[in-house]
Amino acid sequence: MVREKIRVSTRTLQWKCVESRTESKRLYYGRFILSPLMKGQADTIGIAMRRALLGEIEGTCIIRAKSEKISHEYSTIIGIQESVHEILMNLKEIVLKSNLYGTCNASICVRGPRCITAQDIILPPSVEIIDNTQHIASLTEPIDFYIGLQLERKRGYRIQTPNNSQDGSYPIDAVFMPVRNVNHSIHSYGDGNEKQEILFLEIWTNGSVTPKEALYEGSRNLIDLFIPFLHAEEENFHLEDNQYKVTLPLFTFHDRLTKLKQNKEKRALKFIFIDQLELPPKIYNCLKKSNIHTLLDLLNNNQEDLMKIENFRIEDVKQILSTLEKYFAIDLPKNKF
């Protein structure tokens, strides 16, 4: 068990990680507190964070399996101890970690007799297995076992409708959520108008992210949802004929960037994250690994700094410069680059 104290202050508001432990490869636990809060604020934040942690964080899982030897989902195969349905349920439980976009393919190709585990899955380089010991099937005879898999990264969950596929392809219920459970509780102290609250957040994850990473990701996604309201005074709201009819202008990210060309305040740049810049996935992942999350973080680097990032090429730097010039009319200093 690891106990640590982390403090980030905004005026007098502080948060701490008071407990962190790894119960297994597929179960991480973290306990956090936020204080001091005014009466009612703890419940507001706790409910919002619980929904963001469970519904807004992306995860990767197996969504489809295919094998020509499978006649239907509830069939059995000679030489395999488990039924096809049991194998599909075992594949559903495999915990993966990746930064992939869209879908990609994987496969299992082994020969029995032997026990098939997650370690036998042949994955693309961008995908990682959290627990290689997860059981898939047991081959009791010297037979060849091949199955194709399709992976996807999304958020939430998707329940598939069972079907009798003619080509041996079967969908798998997809639970993309890396956060397995969230609890929040409130402790009140003080009297009357001086009453204050402490928010306690407990987070369990499947191991593909830590509770601390999930808390950061959930908070960032929650902020993203509220960014349009920060620009509400810039939008035009029209009431027609004294009716309760509100016409909202079409809001796009590029509209906001155009306005930021005249106003490059740090506060505005802080709320634009690099995943909104429509950069290629490879560049985005490299920047994120270097703790560059916002446009302000990016502008704190020069071209030479970017070239020091692992796996970064001069073409990647040129892509970033082109994006900044196109939407912001901003350039990065060169130094020795």
mmCIF file of N, CA and C in Angstrom, residues 290 292 300-310 312 317 333-335 337:
data_model
loop_
_atom_site.group_PDB
_atom_site.id
_atom_site.type_symbol
_atom_site.label_atom_id
_atom_site.label_comp_id
_atom_site.label_asym_id
_atom_site.label_seq_id
_atom_site.Cartn_x
_atom_site.Cartn_y
_atom_site.Cartn_z
ATOM 1 N N SER A 290 4.975 13.908 -23.037
ATOM 2 C CA SER A 290 5.921 14.925 -22.567
ATOM 3 C C SER A 290 5.236 15.953 -21.673
ATOM 4 N N ILE A 292 2.672 17.788 -22.207
ATOM 5 C CA ILE A 292 2.158 18.958 -22.914
ATOM 6 C C ILE A 292 0.689 18.674 -23.198
ATOM 7 N N ASN A 300 4.936 27.236 -24.305
ATOM 8 C CA ASN A 300 6.061 27.378 -23.383
ATOM 9 C C ASN A 300 7.306 26.642 -23.864
ATOM 10 N N ASN A 301 7.211 25.990 -25.027
ATOM 11 C CA ASN A 301 8.339 25.280 -25.628
ATOM 12 C C ASN A 301 8.755 25.977 -26.917
ATOM 13 N N ASN A 302 10.043 25.826 -27.269
ATOM 14 C CA ASN A 302 10.494 26.321 -28.560
ATOM 15 C C ASN A 302 10.698 25.144 -29.503
ATOM 16 N N GLN A 303 11.094 25.437 -30.734
ATOM 17 C CA GLN A 303 11.236 24.380 -31.726
ATOM 18 C C GLN A 303 12.313 23.367 -31.321
ATOM 19 N N GLU A 304 13.358 23.875 -30.693
ATOM 20 C CA GLU A 304 14.428 22.969 -30.257
ATOM 21 C C GLU A 304 13.940 22.027 -29.163
ATOM 22 N N ASP A 305 13.091 22.535 -28.264
ATOM 23 C CA ASP A 305 12.522 21.683 -27.208
ATOM 24 C C ASP A 305 11.703 20.554 -27.809
ATOM 25 N N LEU A 306 10.921 20.876 -28.833
ATOM 26 C CA LEU A 306 10.073 19.858 -29.450
ATOM 27 C C LEU A 306 10.908 18.767 -30.115
ATOM 28 N N MET A 307 12.034 19.151 -30.702
ATOM 29 C CA MET A 307 12.883 18.165 -31.373
ATOM 30 C C MET A 307 13.522 17.183 -30.390
ATOM 31 N N LYS A 308 13.541 17.543 -29.103
ATOM 32 C CA LYS A 308 14.112 16.661 -28.082
ATOM 33 C C LYS A 308 13.115 15.596 -27.622
ATOM 34 N N ILE A 309 11.848 15.748 -28.028
ATOM 35 C CA ILE A 309 10.831 14.771 -27.642
ATOM 36 C C ILE A 309 11.106 13.446 -28.350
ATOM 37 N N GLU A 310 10.963 12.358 -27.609
ATOM 38 C CA GLU A 310 11.237 11.029 -28.158
ATOM 39 C C GLU A 310 10.326 10.731 -29.353
ATOM 40 N N PHE A 312 10.119 12.225 -32.099
ATOM 41 C CA PHE A 312 9.694 13.406 -32.842
ATOM 42 C C PHE A 312 10.641 13.652 -34.002
ATOM 43 N N VAL A 317 7.407 18.732 -36.177
ATOM 44 C CA VAL A 317 7.510 20.117 -35.719
ATOM 45 C C VAL A 317 6.898 21.057 -36.756
ATOM 46 N N PRO A 333 9.541 30.175 -30.968
ATOM 47 C CA PRO A 333 10.937 30.589 -31.161
ATOM 48 C C PRO A 333 11.794 29.414 -31.604
ATOM 49 N N LYS A 334 12.834 29.717 -32.390
ATOM 50 C CA LYS A 334 13.633 28.637 -32.993
ATOM 51 C C LYS A 334 14.806 28.197 -32.112
ATOM 52 N N ASN A 335 15.458 29.141 -31.410
ATOM 53 C CA ASN A 335 16.728 28.840 -30.724
ATOM 54 C C ASN A 335 17.735 28.318 -31.718
ATOM 55 N N PHE A 337 17.457 25.582 -33.414
ATOM 56 C CA PHE A 337 16.819 24.637 -34.353
ATOM 57 C C PHE A 337 17.050 25.077 -35.782
#
